[in-house]
Short mmCIF file of C-alpha atoms in Angstrom, two decimals:
data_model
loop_
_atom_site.label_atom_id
_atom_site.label_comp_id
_atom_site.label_asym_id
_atom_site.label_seq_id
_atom_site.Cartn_x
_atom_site.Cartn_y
_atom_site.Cartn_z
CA UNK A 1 -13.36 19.56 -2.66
CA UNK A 2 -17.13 19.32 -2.43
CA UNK A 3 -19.19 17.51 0.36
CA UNK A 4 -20.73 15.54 -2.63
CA UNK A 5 -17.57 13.36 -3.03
CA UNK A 6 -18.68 9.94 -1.35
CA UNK A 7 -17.79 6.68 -1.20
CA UNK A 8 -20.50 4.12 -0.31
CA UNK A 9 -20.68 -0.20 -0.95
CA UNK A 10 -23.06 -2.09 0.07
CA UNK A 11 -23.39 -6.09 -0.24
CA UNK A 12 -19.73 -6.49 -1.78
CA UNK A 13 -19.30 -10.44 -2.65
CA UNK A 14 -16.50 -12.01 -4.33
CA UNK A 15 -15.57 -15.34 -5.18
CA UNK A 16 -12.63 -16.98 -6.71
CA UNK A 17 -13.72 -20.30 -7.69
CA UNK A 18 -15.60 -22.40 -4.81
CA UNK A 19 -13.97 -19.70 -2.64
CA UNK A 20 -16.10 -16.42 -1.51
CA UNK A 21 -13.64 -14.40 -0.21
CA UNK A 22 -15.88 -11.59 0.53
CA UNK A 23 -19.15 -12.36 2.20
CA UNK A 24 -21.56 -8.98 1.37
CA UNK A 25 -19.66 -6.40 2.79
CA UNK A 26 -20.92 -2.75 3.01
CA UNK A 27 -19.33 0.67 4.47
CA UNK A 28 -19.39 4.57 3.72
CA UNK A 29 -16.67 6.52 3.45
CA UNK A 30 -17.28 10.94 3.48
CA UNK A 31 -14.82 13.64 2.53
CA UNK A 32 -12.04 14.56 4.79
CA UNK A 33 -12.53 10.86 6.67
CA UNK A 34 -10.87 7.23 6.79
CA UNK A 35 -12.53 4.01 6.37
CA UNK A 36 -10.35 1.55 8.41
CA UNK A 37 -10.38 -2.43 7.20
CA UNK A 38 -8.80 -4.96 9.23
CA UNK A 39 -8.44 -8.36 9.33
CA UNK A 40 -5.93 -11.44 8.99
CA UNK A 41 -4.27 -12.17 5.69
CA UNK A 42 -6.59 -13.49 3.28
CA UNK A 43 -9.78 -12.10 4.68
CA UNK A 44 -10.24 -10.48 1.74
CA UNK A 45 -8.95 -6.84 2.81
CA UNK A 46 -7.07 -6.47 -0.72
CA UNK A 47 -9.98 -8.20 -2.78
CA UNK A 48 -12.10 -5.13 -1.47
CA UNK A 49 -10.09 -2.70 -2.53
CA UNK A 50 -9.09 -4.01 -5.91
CA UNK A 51 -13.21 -3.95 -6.24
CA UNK A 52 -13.19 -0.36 -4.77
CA UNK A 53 -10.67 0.75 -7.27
CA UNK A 54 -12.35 -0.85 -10.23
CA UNK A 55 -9.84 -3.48 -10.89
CA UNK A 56 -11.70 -6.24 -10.00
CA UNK A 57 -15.65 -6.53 -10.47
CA UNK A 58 -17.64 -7.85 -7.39
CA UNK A 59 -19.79 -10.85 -8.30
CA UNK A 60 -22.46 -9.01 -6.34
CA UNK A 61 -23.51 -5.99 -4.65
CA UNK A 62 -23.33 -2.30 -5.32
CA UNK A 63 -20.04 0.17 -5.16
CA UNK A 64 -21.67 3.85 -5.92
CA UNK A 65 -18.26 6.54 -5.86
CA UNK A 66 -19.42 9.97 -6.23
CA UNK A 67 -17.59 13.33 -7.34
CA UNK A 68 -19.51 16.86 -7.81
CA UNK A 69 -22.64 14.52 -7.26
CA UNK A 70 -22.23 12.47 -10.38
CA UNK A 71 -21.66 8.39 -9.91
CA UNK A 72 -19.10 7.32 -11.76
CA UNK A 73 -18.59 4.18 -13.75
CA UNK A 74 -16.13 1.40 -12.81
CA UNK A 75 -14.11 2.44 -16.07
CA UNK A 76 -14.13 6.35 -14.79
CA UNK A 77 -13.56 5.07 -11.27
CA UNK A 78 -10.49 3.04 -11.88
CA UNK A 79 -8.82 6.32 -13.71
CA UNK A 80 -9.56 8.56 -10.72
CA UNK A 81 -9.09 6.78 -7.67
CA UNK A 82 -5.06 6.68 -5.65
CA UNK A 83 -4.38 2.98 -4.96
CA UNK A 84 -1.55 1.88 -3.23
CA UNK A 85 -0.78 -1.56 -3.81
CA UNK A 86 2.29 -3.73 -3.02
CA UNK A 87 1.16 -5.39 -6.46
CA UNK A 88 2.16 -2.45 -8.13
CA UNK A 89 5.08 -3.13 -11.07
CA UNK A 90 8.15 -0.66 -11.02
CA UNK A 91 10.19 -0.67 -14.33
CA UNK A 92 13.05 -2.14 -12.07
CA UNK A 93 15.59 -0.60 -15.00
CA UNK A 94 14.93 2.51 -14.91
CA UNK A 95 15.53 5.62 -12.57
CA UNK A 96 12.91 6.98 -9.96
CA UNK A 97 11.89 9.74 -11.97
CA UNK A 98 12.40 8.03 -15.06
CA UNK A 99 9.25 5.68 -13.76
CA UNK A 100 7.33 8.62 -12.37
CA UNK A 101 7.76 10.84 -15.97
CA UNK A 102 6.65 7.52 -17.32
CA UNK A 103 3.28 7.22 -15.17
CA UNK A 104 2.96 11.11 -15.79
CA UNK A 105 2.71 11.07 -19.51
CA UNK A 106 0.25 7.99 -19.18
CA UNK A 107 -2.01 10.50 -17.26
CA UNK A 108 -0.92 13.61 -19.07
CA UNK A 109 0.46 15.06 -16.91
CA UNK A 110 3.21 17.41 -16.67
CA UNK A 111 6.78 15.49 -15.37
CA UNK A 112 7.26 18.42 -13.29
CA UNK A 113 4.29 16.38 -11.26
CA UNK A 114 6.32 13.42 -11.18
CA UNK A 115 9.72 15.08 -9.93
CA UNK A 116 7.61 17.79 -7.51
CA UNK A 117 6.42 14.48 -5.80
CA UNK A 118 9.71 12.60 -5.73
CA UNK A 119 11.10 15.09 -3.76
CA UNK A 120 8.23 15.61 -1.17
CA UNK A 121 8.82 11.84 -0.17
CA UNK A 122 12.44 12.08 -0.47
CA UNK A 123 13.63 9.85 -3.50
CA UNK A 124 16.63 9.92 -4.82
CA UNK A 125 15.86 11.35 -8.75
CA UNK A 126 18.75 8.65 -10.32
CA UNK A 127 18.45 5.24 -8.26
CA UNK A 128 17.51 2.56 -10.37
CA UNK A 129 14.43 1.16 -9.05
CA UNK A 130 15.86 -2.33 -8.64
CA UNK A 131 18.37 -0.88 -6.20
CA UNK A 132 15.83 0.60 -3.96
CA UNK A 133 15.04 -0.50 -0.57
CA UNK A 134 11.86 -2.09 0.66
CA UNK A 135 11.19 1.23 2.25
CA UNK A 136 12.22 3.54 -0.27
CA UNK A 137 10.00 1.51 -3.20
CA UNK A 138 6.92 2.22 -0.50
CA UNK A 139 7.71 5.85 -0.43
CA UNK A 140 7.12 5.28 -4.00
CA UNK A 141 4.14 3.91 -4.26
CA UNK A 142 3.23 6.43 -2.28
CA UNK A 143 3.74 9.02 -5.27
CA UNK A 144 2.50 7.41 -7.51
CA UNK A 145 -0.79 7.14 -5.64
CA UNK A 146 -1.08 10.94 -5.19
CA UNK A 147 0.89 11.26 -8.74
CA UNK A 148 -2.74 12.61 -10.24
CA UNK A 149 -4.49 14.24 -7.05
CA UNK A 150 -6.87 11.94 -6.75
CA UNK A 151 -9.77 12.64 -4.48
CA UNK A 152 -9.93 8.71 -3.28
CA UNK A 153 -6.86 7.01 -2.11
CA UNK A 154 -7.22 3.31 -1.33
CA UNK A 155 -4.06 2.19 0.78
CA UNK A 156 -3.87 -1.47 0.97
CA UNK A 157 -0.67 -1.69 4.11
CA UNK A 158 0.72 1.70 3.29
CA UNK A 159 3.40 1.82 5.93
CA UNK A 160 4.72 -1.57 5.24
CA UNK A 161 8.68 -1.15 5.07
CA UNK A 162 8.55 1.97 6.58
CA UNK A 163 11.21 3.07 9.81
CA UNK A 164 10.10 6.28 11.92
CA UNK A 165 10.96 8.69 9.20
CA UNK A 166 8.39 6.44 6.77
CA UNK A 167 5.58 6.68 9.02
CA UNK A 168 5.80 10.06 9.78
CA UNK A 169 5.80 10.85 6.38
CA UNK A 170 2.73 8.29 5.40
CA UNK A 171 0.79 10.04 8.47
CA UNK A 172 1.95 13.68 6.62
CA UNK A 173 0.35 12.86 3.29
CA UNK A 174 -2.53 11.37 4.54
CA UNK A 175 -3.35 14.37 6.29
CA UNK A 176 -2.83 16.44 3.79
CA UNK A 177 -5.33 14.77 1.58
CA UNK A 178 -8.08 14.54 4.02
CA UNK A 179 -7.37 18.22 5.32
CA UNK A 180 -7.77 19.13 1.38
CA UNK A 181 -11.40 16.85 1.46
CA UNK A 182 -10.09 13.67 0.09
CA UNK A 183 -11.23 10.39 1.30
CA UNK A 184 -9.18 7.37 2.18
CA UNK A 185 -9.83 3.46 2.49
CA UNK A 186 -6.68 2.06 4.51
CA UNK A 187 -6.36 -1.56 4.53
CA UNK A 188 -4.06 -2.86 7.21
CA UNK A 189 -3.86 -6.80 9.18
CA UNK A 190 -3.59 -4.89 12.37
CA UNK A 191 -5.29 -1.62 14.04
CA UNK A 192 -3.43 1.50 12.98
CA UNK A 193 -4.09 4.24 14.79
CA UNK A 194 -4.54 7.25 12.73
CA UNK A 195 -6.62 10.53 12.62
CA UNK A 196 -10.09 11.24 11.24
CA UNK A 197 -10.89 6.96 11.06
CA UNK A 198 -14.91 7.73 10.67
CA UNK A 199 -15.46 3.93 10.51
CA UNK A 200 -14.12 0.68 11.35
CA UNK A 201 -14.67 -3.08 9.19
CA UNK A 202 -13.20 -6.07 10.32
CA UNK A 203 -12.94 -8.50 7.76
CA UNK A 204 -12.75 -12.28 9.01
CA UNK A 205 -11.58 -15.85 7.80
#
């Protein structure tokens, strides 16, 4: 991936109502490095990255997100980026690849995507998503973040739910993508201690 993928915000503000829950925040985030946000629930670490991702648009300030040089708009943005959310839906009735297939042919992309990524964080192909475990719907969310090799993954808790095995495996892909050039925002109440963190913002009340 090319040194020109890049990440920068500066002056981020958002309000809901009388309340701003992001005061004109700014940070930087370069190929093959983490951006680390922390701060106490409701500081506004989700806000940011719904913004980030496109989802949500700031009520002021600039988000530029750069790939082979070129900014792209919020519409492009919110197509390209990996988000991990706990806000993302599952179609609780069906299967774990039937969902992923599903999310693949939204993207076009080929289901062998879908099942090639089920199996690298260890998901059961038939379980019903309504029968999965906290920890085993994270692993999901987990593919379907990487489902379309995004270059930006935004990970708002992304080992909630997890046991050993979980964290290992969230610590695995993570690597992967920055070793590959990606860039990550990880959103998280508390410190996490992971590799290649370029930057720390701590969000406050």
């Amino acid at each position: 991936m090319p040194a020109t993928t890049l990440l920068e915000f500066s002056g981020v503000v958002r309000a809901f109502g009388r309340l701003r829950v992001l005061g004109g925040v700014s940070g930087r985030v370069a190929p093959g490095t983490i951006l680390a946000v922390t701060g106490p629930n409701g500081s506004g670490k989700s806000t940011l990255l719904k913004c980030l991702a496109g989802l949500l648009a700031p009520d002021a300030g600039r988000i530029d997100y750069r790939e082979e040089g070129v900014t792209l708009d919020t519409a492009v943005r919110r197509r390209r980026v990996g988000f991990l959310s706990p806000d993302l839906a599952l179609y609780e009735e069906l299967t774990v690849e039937e969902n992923l297939h599903f999310f693949c042919r939204l993207r076009a992309l080929p289901a062998s995507r879908g099942s090639e990524l089920r199996e690298r964080v260890g998901l059961p192909a038939t379980r019903r998503c309504g029968a999965l475990s906290s920890g085993m719907r994270q692993r999901l969310r987990w593919a379907f973040a990487l489902l379309h090799r995004p270059r930006l993954l935004l990970l708002d808790e992304p080992l909630e739910h997890f046991d050993a095995g979980g964290v290992e495996l969230a610590r695995d892909l993570l690597g992967e993508h920055l070793a590959g050039g990606g860039l990550a925002v990880v959103a998280n109440p508390s410190r996490l201690e992971l590799p290649h963190v370029a930057d720390r913002l701590e969000l406050a009340l």
